[in-house]
mmCIF file of C-alpha atoms in Angstrom:
data_model
loop_
_atom_site.group_PDB
_atom_site.id
_atom_site.type_symbol
_atom_site.label_atom_id
_atom_site.label_comp_id
_atom_site.label_asym_id
_atom_site.label_seq_id
_atom_site.Cartn_x
_atom_site.Cartn_y
_atom_site.Cartn_z
ATOM 1 C CA MET A 1 107.697 63.100 12.356
ATOM 2 C CA LYS A 2 109.889 65.466 13.723
ATOM 3 C CA ASN A 3 111.422 67.325 10.452
ATOM 4 C CA ASN A 4 114.751 67.029 10.917
ATOM 5 C CA ILE A 5 116.852 70.902 10.716
ATOM 6 C CA LEU A 6 120.407 71.221 8.623
ATOM 7 C CA HIS A 7 122.205 74.705 10.343
ATOM 8 C CA THR A 8 124.660 75.580 7.101
ATOM 9 C CA ALA A 9 128.313 76.668 8.843
ATOM 10 C CA GLU A 10 127.483 80.371 6.251
ATOM 11 C CA SER A 11 123.332 80.164 8.380
ATOM 12 C CA ARG A 12 124.681 80.285 11.704
ATOM 13 C CA PHE A 13 125.060 84.270 13.950
ATOM 14 C CA LEU A 14 128.128 86.022 14.056
ATOM 15 C CA ALA A 15 129.681 87.956 16.972
ATOM 16 C CA ASP A 16 132.290 90.355 16.526
ATOM 17 C CA HIS A 17 133.299 91.113 19.884
ATOM 18 C CA GLY A 18 137.313 91.762 18.656
ATOM 19 C CA TRP A 19 139.203 89.409 21.453
ATOM 20 C CA LEU A 20 135.568 87.058 20.211
ATOM 21 C CA LYS A 21 134.697 85.710 18.049
ATOM 22 C CA SER A 22 131.253 82.857 18.138
ATOM 23 C CA ALA A 23 130.068 81.337 15.622
ATOM 24 C CA GLN A 24 126.388 80.344 17.255
ATOM 25 C CA THR A 25 123.816 77.806 15.468
ATOM 26 C CA PHE A 26 121.502 78.780 18.060
ATOM 27 C CA SER A 27 119.869 82.099 19.350
ATOM 28 C CA PHE A 28 122.335 84.219 22.806
ATOM 29 C CA HIS A 29 122.593 86.590 23.205
ATOM 30 C CA ASP A 30 121.823 89.422 21.499
ATOM 31 C CA HIS A 31 120.657 87.306 18.801
ATOM 32 C CA TYR A 32 116.928 85.466 18.774
ATOM 33 C CA ASP A 33 114.946 83.570 16.292
ATOM 34 C CA PRO A 34 112.249 81.246 17.728
ATOM 35 C CA GLN A 35 112.999 79.556 14.904
ATOM 36 C CA ARG A 36 116.932 78.507 16.262
ATOM 37 C CA LEU A 37 116.113 78.086 19.298
ATOM 38 C CA GLN A 38 117.167 73.751 20.554
ATOM 39 C CA PHE A 39 117.485 71.120 19.524
ATOM 40 C CA GLY A 40 116.081 69.516 22.128
ATOM 41 C CA ALA A 41 118.426 69.816 25.153
ATOM 42 C CA LEU A 42 120.843 70.762 23.709
ATOM 43 C CA ARG A 43 120.487 74.387 23.403
ATOM 44 C CA VAL A 44 123.567 76.331 23.306
ATOM 45 C CA LEU A 45 126.605 75.244 20.171
ATOM 46 C CA ASN A 46 128.985 78.355 20.119
ATOM 47 C CA ASP A 47 132.362 77.655 17.413
ATOM 48 C CA ASP A 48 134.297 80.771 19.850
ATOM 49 C CA ILE A 49 137.805 81.876 19.000
ATOM 50 C CA VAL A 50 138.949 83.500 21.770
ATOM 51 C CA ASN A 51 142.670 86.066 20.894
ATOM 52 C CA GLY A 52 145.820 85.850 23.144
ATOM 53 C CA GLY A 53 146.157 86.890 26.102
ATOM 54 C CA LYS A 54 141.262 87.714 26.782
ATOM 55 C CA GLY A 55 139.121 85.599 27.675
ATOM 56 C CA PHE A 56 135.450 85.587 29.973
ATOM 57 C CA GLY A 57 136.463 87.868 32.821
ATOM 58 C CA ARG A 58 133.837 86.082 35.968
ATOM 59 C CA HIS A 59 130.569 85.265 35.741
ATOM 60 C CA PRO A 60 127.670 83.255 36.766
ATOM 61 C CA HIS A 61 125.783 79.655 35.407
ATOM 62 C CA ASP A 62 122.965 77.682 37.145
ATOM 63 C CA ASN A 63 120.770 75.308 35.899
ATOM 64 C CA MET A 64 123.530 73.664 32.118
ATOM 65 C CA GLU A 65 125.347 70.859 32.028
ATOM 66 C CA ILE A 66 127.847 73.032 29.728
ATOM 67 C CA ILE A 67 130.272 71.054 27.354
ATOM 68 C CA SER A 68 134.219 72.710 26.212
ATOM 69 C CA ILE A 69 135.704 71.470 23.618
ATOM 70 C CA PRO A 70 138.897 73.065 22.023
ATOM 71 C CA LEU A 71 140.112 72.739 18.656
ATOM 72 C CA GLU A 72 143.608 75.147 18.622
ATOM 73 C CA GLY A 73 145.016 76.504 20.943
ATOM 74 C CA THR A 74 144.888 75.960 24.943
ATOM 75 C CA LEU A 75 142.017 77.580 27.065
ATOM 76 C CA GLU A 76 142.743 77.963 31.541
ATOM 77 C CA HIS A 77 138.901 77.323 33.411
ATOM 78 C CA GLN A 78 138.872 79.486 37.202
ATOM 79 C CA ASP A 79 135.351 78.339 39.364
ATOM 80 C CA SER A 80 134.484 79.609 42.253
ATOM 81 C CA MET A 81 133.790 75.193 43.160
ATOM 82 C CA GLY A 82 138.433 75.868 43.660
ATOM 83 C CA ASN A 83 138.890 74.564 39.929
ATOM 84 C CA VAL A 84 142.590 75.583 38.285
ATOM 85 C CA ALA A 85 142.274 74.024 34.587
ATOM 86 C CA VAL A 86 143.428 73.825 31.394
ATOM 87 C CA ILE A 87 142.753 72.164 28.352
ATOM 88 C CA ARG A 88 143.718 71.311 24.866
ATOM 89 C CA PRO A 89 142.955 69.391 22.319
ATOM 90 C CA GLY A 90 141.610 65.825 23.416
ATOM 91 C CA GLU A 91 140.788 67.077 25.975
ATOM 92 C CA ILE A 92 137.079 68.023 26.818
ATOM 93 C CA GLN A 93 135.614 69.647 30.235
ATOM 94 C CA ALA A 94 132.510 69.654 31.506
ATOM 95 C CA MET A 95 130.518 71.257 33.906
ATOM 96 C CA SER A 96 126.600 71.101 36.253
ATOM 97 C CA ALA A 97 126.030 74.470 37.567
ATOM 98 C CA GLY A 98 123.386 73.774 39.235
ATOM 99 C CA THR A 99 122.945 75.265 42.371
ATOM 100 C CA GLY A 100 124.769 78.371 40.549
ATOM 101 C CA ILE A 101 128.308 79.034 39.906
ATOM 102 C CA TYR A 102 130.798 81.518 39.221
ATOM 103 C CA HIS A 103 133.771 80.836 37.079
ATOM 104 C CA THR A 104 135.880 82.689 33.694
ATOM 105 C CA GLU A 105 137.671 81.084 31.159
ATOM 106 C CA PHE A 106 140.842 82.811 28.906
ATOM 107 C CA ASN A 107 143.525 82.512 26.092
ATOM 108 C CA LYS A 108 146.663 80.826 28.282
ATOM 109 C CA ASN A 109 148.302 81.925 25.047
ATOM 110 C CA ALA A 110 149.470 85.261 25.133
ATOM 111 C CA ASP A 111 150.391 84.758 21.359
ATOM 112 C CA GLU A 112 148.136 83.126 19.087
ATOM 113 C CA PRO A 113 145.069 82.166 19.800
ATOM 114 C CA VAL A 114 141.959 79.618 21.039
ATOM 115 C CA THR A 115 138.789 77.276 19.555
ATOM 116 C CA PHE A 116 136.499 76.374 21.185
ATOM 117 C CA LEU A 117 132.679 74.539 21.033
ATOM 118 C CA GLN A 118 130.694 75.598 23.860
ATOM 119 C CA ILE A 119 128.344 73.625 24.188
ATOM 120 C CA TRP A 120 125.290 74.019 26.361
ATOM 121 C CA LEU A 121 122.345 70.876 27.262
ATOM 122 C CA TYR A 122 119.462 71.194 29.115
ATOM 123 C CA PRO A 123 119.759 69.145 32.046
ATOM 124 C CA ASN A 124 116.907 67.143 33.254
ATOM 125 C CA LYS A 125 117.688 67.996 36.653
ATOM 126 C CA LEU A 126 117.261 71.129 38.475
ATOM 127 C CA ASN A 127 118.992 72.905 41.290
ATOM 128 C CA VAL A 128 122.200 70.014 42.049
ATOM 129 C CA THR A 129 125.869 70.646 43.904
ATOM 130 C CA PRO A 130 128.018 72.117 40.599
ATOM 131 C CA ARG A 131 130.461 69.767 39.302
ATOM 132 C CA TYR A 132 133.832 69.654 37.089
ATOM 133 C CA ASP A 133 135.763 67.441 35.689
ATOM 134 C CA GLN A 134 137.354 67.400 32.577
ATOM 135 C CA ARG A 135 138.893 64.382 30.687
ATOM 136 C CA ASP A 136 142.024 63.355 28.284
ATOM 137 C CA TYR A 137 140.732 61.391 25.081
ATOM 138 C CA GLY A 138 142.946 62.743 22.750
ATOM 139 C CA LYS A 139 144.307 59.172 23.137
ATOM 140 C CA GLY A 140 141.033 57.063 21.887
ATOM 141 C CA ASP A 141 141.099 55.434 19.294
ATOM 142 C CA MET A 142 139.072 57.502 16.687
ATOM 143 C CA HIS A 143 140.811 56.919 13.496
ATOM 144 C CA ASN A 144 137.951 55.616 11.307
ATOM 145 C CA LYS A 145 135.739 55.115 14.185
ATOM 146 C CA PHE A 146 133.359 57.324 17.272
ATOM 147 C CA LEU A 147 134.484 56.837 19.838
ATOM 148 C CA GLN A 148 132.230 58.122 23.285
ATOM 149 C CA ILE A 149 133.706 61.332 25.580
ATOM 150 C CA LEU A 150 130.089 62.511 27.243
ATOM 151 C CA SER A 151 127.778 60.140 29.035
ATOM 152 C CA PRO A 152 124.981 60.378 31.179
ATOM 153 C CA ASN A 153 126.798 57.333 34.069
ATOM 154 C CA ALA A 154 129.286 57.940 36.229
ATOM 155 C CA ASP A 155 130.767 55.346 34.937
ATOM 156 C CA ASP A 156 131.745 54.837 31.602
ATOM 157 C CA GLU A 157 133.835 56.145 29.039
ATOM 158 C CA GLY A 158 134.373 59.687 29.294
ATOM 159 C CA VAL A 159 132.438 62.642 31.511
ATOM 160 C CA TRP A 160 129.444 62.927 32.082
ATOM 161 C CA ILE A 161 126.201 65.317 32.962
ATOM 162 C CA ASN A 162 123.067 65.383 33.960
ATOM 163 C CA GLN A 163 121.268 63.846 31.104
ATOM 164 C CA GLN A 164 120.916 61.583 28.902
ATOM 165 C CA ALA A 165 123.075 62.625 26.035
ATOM 166 C CA TRP A 166 125.995 60.755 24.603
ATOM 167 C CA PHE A 167 129.146 62.415 22.227
ATOM 168 C CA HIS A 168 130.654 61.132 20.241
ATOM 169 C CA ILE A 169 134.195 62.552 18.254
ATOM 170 C CA GLY A 170 135.718 60.822 15.144
ATOM 171 C CA ASN A 171 138.287 61.513 12.062
ATOM 172 C CA LEU A 172 137.596 59.861 9.168
ATOM 173 C CA ASP A 173 139.214 59.066 6.235
ATOM 174 C CA ALA A 174 137.684 60.078 2.736
ATOM 175 C CA GLY A 175 135.568 57.208 1.005
ATOM 176 C CA PHE A 176 135.068 55.465 4.450
ATOM 177 C CA GLU A 177 131.308 54.529 5.783
ATOM 178 C CA THR A 178 129.848 53.928 9.136
ATOM 179 C CA ALA A 179 127.018 53.704 10.781
ATOM 180 C CA TYR A 180 126.276 54.730 14.555
ATOM 181 C CA GLN A 181 123.698 53.443 16.054
ATOM 182 C CA LEU A 182 121.285 55.676 18.934
ATOM 183 C CA LYS A 183 121.724 54.695 23.024
ATOM 184 C CA ASP A 184 118.660 55.563 22.929
ATOM 185 C CA ALA A 185 115.624 55.013 20.570
ATOM 186 C CA SER A 186 114.211 58.072 21.039
ATOM 187 C CA ASN A 187 117.626 60.411 21.593
ATOM 188 C CA GLY A 188 117.751 62.432 17.840
ATOM 189 C CA LEU A 189 121.329 62.875 16.633
ATOM 190 C CA TYR A 190 123.027 66.461 16.186
ATOM 191 C CA VAL A 191 125.754 66.508 13.368
ATOM 192 C CA PHE A 192 128.805 68.821 14.060
ATOM 193 C CA VAL A 193 131.701 68.826 11.349
ATOM 194 C CA ILE A 194 134.381 70.272 12.378
ATOM 195 C CA LYS A 195 136.634 69.382 9.705
ATOM 196 C CA GLY A 196 135.455 67.955 5.951
ATOM 197 C CA ASP A 197 133.194 66.837 4.386
ATOM 198 C CA ILE A 198 130.705 64.448 5.452
ATOM 199 C CA ALA A 199 126.312 63.495 4.117
ATOM 200 C CA VAL A 200 123.939 61.494 6.696
ATOM 201 C CA ASP A 201 122.129 59.854 6.080
ATOM 202 C CA GLY A 202 122.562 61.082 2.447
ATOM 203 C CA GLN A 203 122.665 65.261 3.259
ATOM 204 C CA PRO A 204 126.004 66.447 2.747
ATOM 205 C CA LEU A 205 127.233 68.476 5.177
ATOM 206 C CA SER A 206 130.837 70.915 4.718
ATOM 207 C CA THR A 207 133.202 72.160 8.054
ATOM 208 C CA ARG A 208 130.259 73.520 11.127
ATOM 209 C CA ASP A 209 127.625 72.352 8.748
ATOM 210 C CA GLY A 210 125.106 71.760 11.663
ATOM 211 C CA TYR A 211 122.830 68.858 11.266
ATOM 212 C CA GLY A 212 119.876 67.819 13.108
ATOM 213 C CA LEU A 213 118.100 64.547 12.344
ATOM 214 C CA TRP A 214 115.652 62.324 14.425
ATOM 215 C CA PRO A 215 116.148 58.845 13.021
ATOM 216 C CA ASP A 216 114.267 54.850 13.850
ATOM 217 C CA SER A 217 117.315 53.889 15.837
ATOM 218 C CA GLU A 218 121.227 53.803 13.162
ATOM 219 C CA VAL A 219 122.010 57.598 11.156
ATOM 220 C CA LYS A 220 124.536 56.436 8.122
ATOM 221 C CA ILE A 221 127.522 58.460 7.360
ATOM 222 C CA THR A 222 130.152 58.846 3.977
ATOM 223 C CA ALA A 223 133.428 60.527 4.758
ATOM 224 C CA SER A 224 133.631 62.504 1.386
ATOM 225 C CA SER A 225 136.999 63.461 2.664
ATOM 226 C CA TYR A 226 138.838 62.844 5.719
ATOM 227 C CA ALA A 227 136.933 64.791 7.789
ATOM 228 C CA GLU A 228 136.329 65.152 11.723
ATOM 229 C CA VAL A 229 132.789 65.297 13.209
ATOM 230 C CA LEU A 230 131.405 65.144 15.752
ATOM 231 C CA LEU A 231 127.497 63.420 16.639
ATOM 232 C CA MET A 232 125.436 64.602 19.757
ATOM 233 C CA GLU A 233 122.780 62.393 21.054
ATOM 234 C CA ILE A 234 119.992 64.250 22.826
ATOM 235 C CA PRO A 235 117.163 64.095 23.938
ATOM 236 C CA GLU A 236 113.652 65.729 23.134
ATOM 237 C CA LYS A 237 112.092 65.973 25.860
ATOM 238 C CA TRP A 238 114.095 65.863 29.596
ATOM 239 C CA MET B 1 110.074 103.973 28.216
ATOM 240 C CA VAL B 2 109.449 101.391 30.759
ATOM 241 C CA ASN B 3 106.843 98.976 29.190
ATOM 242 C CA VAL B 4 108.448 95.154 30.005
ATOM 243 C CA ASN B 5 107.237 94.716 34.493
ATOM 244 C CA ILE B 6 109.458 92.051 34.974
ATOM 245 C CA LEU B 7 109.617 89.499 38.421
ATOM 246 C CA VAL B 8 112.514 87.188 39.260
ATOM 247 C CA LEU B 9 112.701 84.143 41.061
ATOM 248 C CA ALA B 10 115.736 83.281 42.284
ATOM 249 C CA ASP B 11 117.460 82.244 46.502
ATOM 250 C CA HIS B 12 121.381 83.173 44.518
ATOM 251 C CA GLN B 13 121.581 86.590 45.722
ATOM 252 C CA GLU B 14 124.916 87.085 43.695
ATOM 253 C CA ILE B 15 123.237 85.509 40.559
ATOM 254 C CA LEU B 16 119.963 87.068 40.811
ATOM 255 C CA GLU B 17 121.720 90.588 41.365
ATOM 256 C CA THR B 18 123.733 89.499 37.637
ATOM 257 C CA ILE B 19 120.408 88.280 35.935
ATOM 258 C CA ILE B 20 118.957 92.487 37.292
ATOM 259 C CA ARG B 21 121.247 93.986 35.714
ATOM 260 C CA LEU B 22 121.255 92.049 32.833
ATOM 261 C CA ILE B 23 117.278 92.969 32.396
ATOM 262 C CA ASN B 24 117.898 96.355 33.763
ATOM 263 C CA LYS B 25 120.504 96.770 30.884
ATOM 264 C CA ASN B 26 117.508 97.495 28.495
ATOM 265 C CA GLU B 27 114.946 100.723 29.047
ATOM 266 C CA GLU B 28 111.837 99.259 28.525
ATOM 267 C CA TRP B 29 111.955 96.393 30.181
ATOM 268 C CA ASN B 30 112.469 96.670 34.088
ATOM 269 C CA GLY B 31 112.967 93.721 36.333
ATOM 270 C CA VAL B 32 112.779 93.618 39.884
ATOM 271 C CA GLY B 33 113.902 90.599 42.199
ATOM 272 C CA VAL B 34 112.799 88.194 44.714
ATOM 273 C CA SER B 35 114.715 85.392 46.443
ATOM 274 C CA ASP B 36 111.449 83.348 47.522
ATOM 275 C CA TYR B 37 106.810 82.971 47.880
ATOM 276 C CA GLN B 38 106.761 85.933 50.693
ATOM 277 C CA GLU B 39 108.615 88.232 48.306
ATOM 278 C CA ALA B 40 106.762 87.557 45.114
ATOM 279 C CA ALA B 41 103.642 87.578 47.039
ATOM 280 C CA GLN B 42 103.905 90.970 47.970
ATOM 281 C CA ALA B 43 105.821 93.386 45.019
ATOM 282 C CA PHE B 44 102.430 91.591 42.977
ATOM 283 C CA GLU B 45 101.012 93.664 45.919
ATOM 284 C CA LYS B 46 103.046 96.152 44.613
ATOM 285 C CA SER B 47 103.360 96.240 40.790
ATOM 286 C CA LYS B 48 101.764 94.190 37.610
ATOM 287 C CA PHE B 49 104.129 92.127 36.281
ATOM 288 C CA ASP B 50 104.584 90.716 32.429
ATOM 289 C CA LEU B 51 106.907 88.887 33.439
ATOM 290 C CA VAL B 52 107.568 85.692 35.728
ATOM 291 C CA LEU B 53 111.278 84.212 35.637
ATOM 292 C CA LEU B 54 111.676 81.411 37.663
ATOM 293 C CA GLY B 55 115.351 81.026 38.321
ATOM 294 C CA VAL B 56 117.898 78.232 40.280
ATOM 295 C CA GLY B 57 116.612 77.422 43.256
ATOM 296 C CA VAL B 58 113.405 77.236 43.227
ATOM 297 C CA ASP B 59 111.521 73.664 43.907
ATOM 298 C CA ASP B 60 108.479 72.012 42.399
ATOM 299 C CA GLU B 61 106.665 73.189 44.526
ATOM 300 C CA THR B 62 107.821 76.524 45.218
ATOM 301 C CA GLU B 63 107.304 76.902 40.879
ATOM 302 C CA SER B 64 103.358 75.535 41.961
ATOM 303 C CA ARG B 65 102.986 78.196 43.622
ATOM 304 C CA ILE B 66 104.408 81.290 41.605
ATOM 305 C CA LEU B 67 102.430 80.029 39.362
ATOM 306 C CA GLN B 68 98.715 80.147 40.658
ATOM 307 C CA LEU B 69 100.223 84.068 41.886
ATOM 308 C CA CYS B 70 101.121 84.677 38.633
ATOM 309 C CA HIS B 71 97.558 83.585 37.300
ATOM 310 C CA SER B 72 95.512 85.154 40.667
ATOM 311 C CA ASN B 73 96.828 87.807 39.227
ATOM 312 C CA ASP B 74 96.736 88.494 35.843
ATOM 313 C CA PRO B 75 96.536 84.294 33.813
ATOM 314 C CA GLY B 76 97.741 86.325 30.680
ATOM 315 C CA ILE B 77 101.241 86.219 33.159
ATOM 316 C CA VAL B 78 103.470 84.260 31.255
ATOM 317 C CA CYS B 79 105.796 82.370 34.692
ATOM 318 C CA MET B 80 108.970 80.233 32.827
ATOM 319 C CA ARG B 81 112.520 79.211 34.281
ATOM 320 C CA HIS B 82 114.511 80.878 33.943
ATOM 321 C CA PHE B 83 117.938 78.610 32.669
ATOM 322 C CA GLY B 84 121.958 79.521 32.760
ATOM 323 C CA GLY B 85 122.075 82.270 35.510
ATOM 324 C CA GLY B 86 122.004 85.463 32.959
ATOM 325 C CA SER B 87 124.434 84.288 30.585
ATOM 326 C CA GLY B 88 124.052 84.221 27.384
ATOM 327 C CA LEU B 89 119.995 83.593 27.136
ATOM 328 C CA LEU B 90 118.661 85.571 29.365
ATOM 329 C CA TYR B 91 117.428 87.921 26.297
ATOM 330 C CA SER B 92 115.760 85.044 24.144
ATOM 331 C CA GLU B 93 114.354 83.841 26.491
ATOM 332 C CA ILE B 94 112.581 87.037 27.169
ATOM 333 C CA LYS B 95 111.791 88.315 24.227
ATOM 334 C CA HIS B 96 110.476 84.847 22.700
ATOM 335 C CA ALA B 97 108.056 85.024 26.173
ATOM 336 C CA LEU B 98 107.266 88.258 25.526
ATOM 337 C CA ALA B 99 106.671 86.951 22.095
ATOM 338 C CA GLN B 100 104.086 84.368 23.510
ATOM 339 C CA HIS B 101 102.116 86.736 26.272
#
């Protein structure tokens, strides 16, 4: 039986570059911990704050599924495929880097920070043609339910990626109880608490805590305060 | 002082150059970039490598041939896929590979 793993908010790697403050759940850039490399195909979970007007200059990616979810502020994306886009809270961006792309990401606003989650998954296909996708999920019903925002299927809800993964997001009232049923019983579930306090199969979690588990099929989630929660269903192998 | 020689194979020239530049920022590492199997074979004739990273554009057949090439030179060479194109993961991938060496 695979072990569940708790990543408290305080245990994350912290990188402070002045213009960028990044809390990193898994080993990234100069941080290396062999115990914190990945959760299945989930390789990067960075909680980034970028100062007004600043951002990531032109840099490459390949063979990775890259997802950005803004939580506060506005992020501007430009890439070598010719895409120019602005993403805001309530939107999700997915990029299949495949055979290689270059892109920039900047805070669109000069006078306020942008906070966003940067999530990378290993792809289940190498060297695919790069692609970009962006969806608005903000008008979907997330109140006391989990709204699907990512899947492996182009004709399903949310963005799609080259991996057997599903993401859901929900805003739960204090005291609300629900259960998440895995789409694929062989997958694991990585729970990230954007805000608030919850329990996942009895494991208490607070703001910015992460918890990876390998349930048989269903996970019980209970909110002990108002909570915003991201569920990432992730394959162990790919 | 260089004590780790790293061969990187990728068919995207700009990304390959980025990876080599990032590797060579570490004074203990020396990166050599090649874009296909033939160049990799020539590099092995000139130098000894501790680690081989297979980057973008390397298909399964080339990966298999490179593995054979590595193991015929030195069964201890770590040969692994590099993901991400140099951004973010390169350092921990190399550290992890060297820990297994």
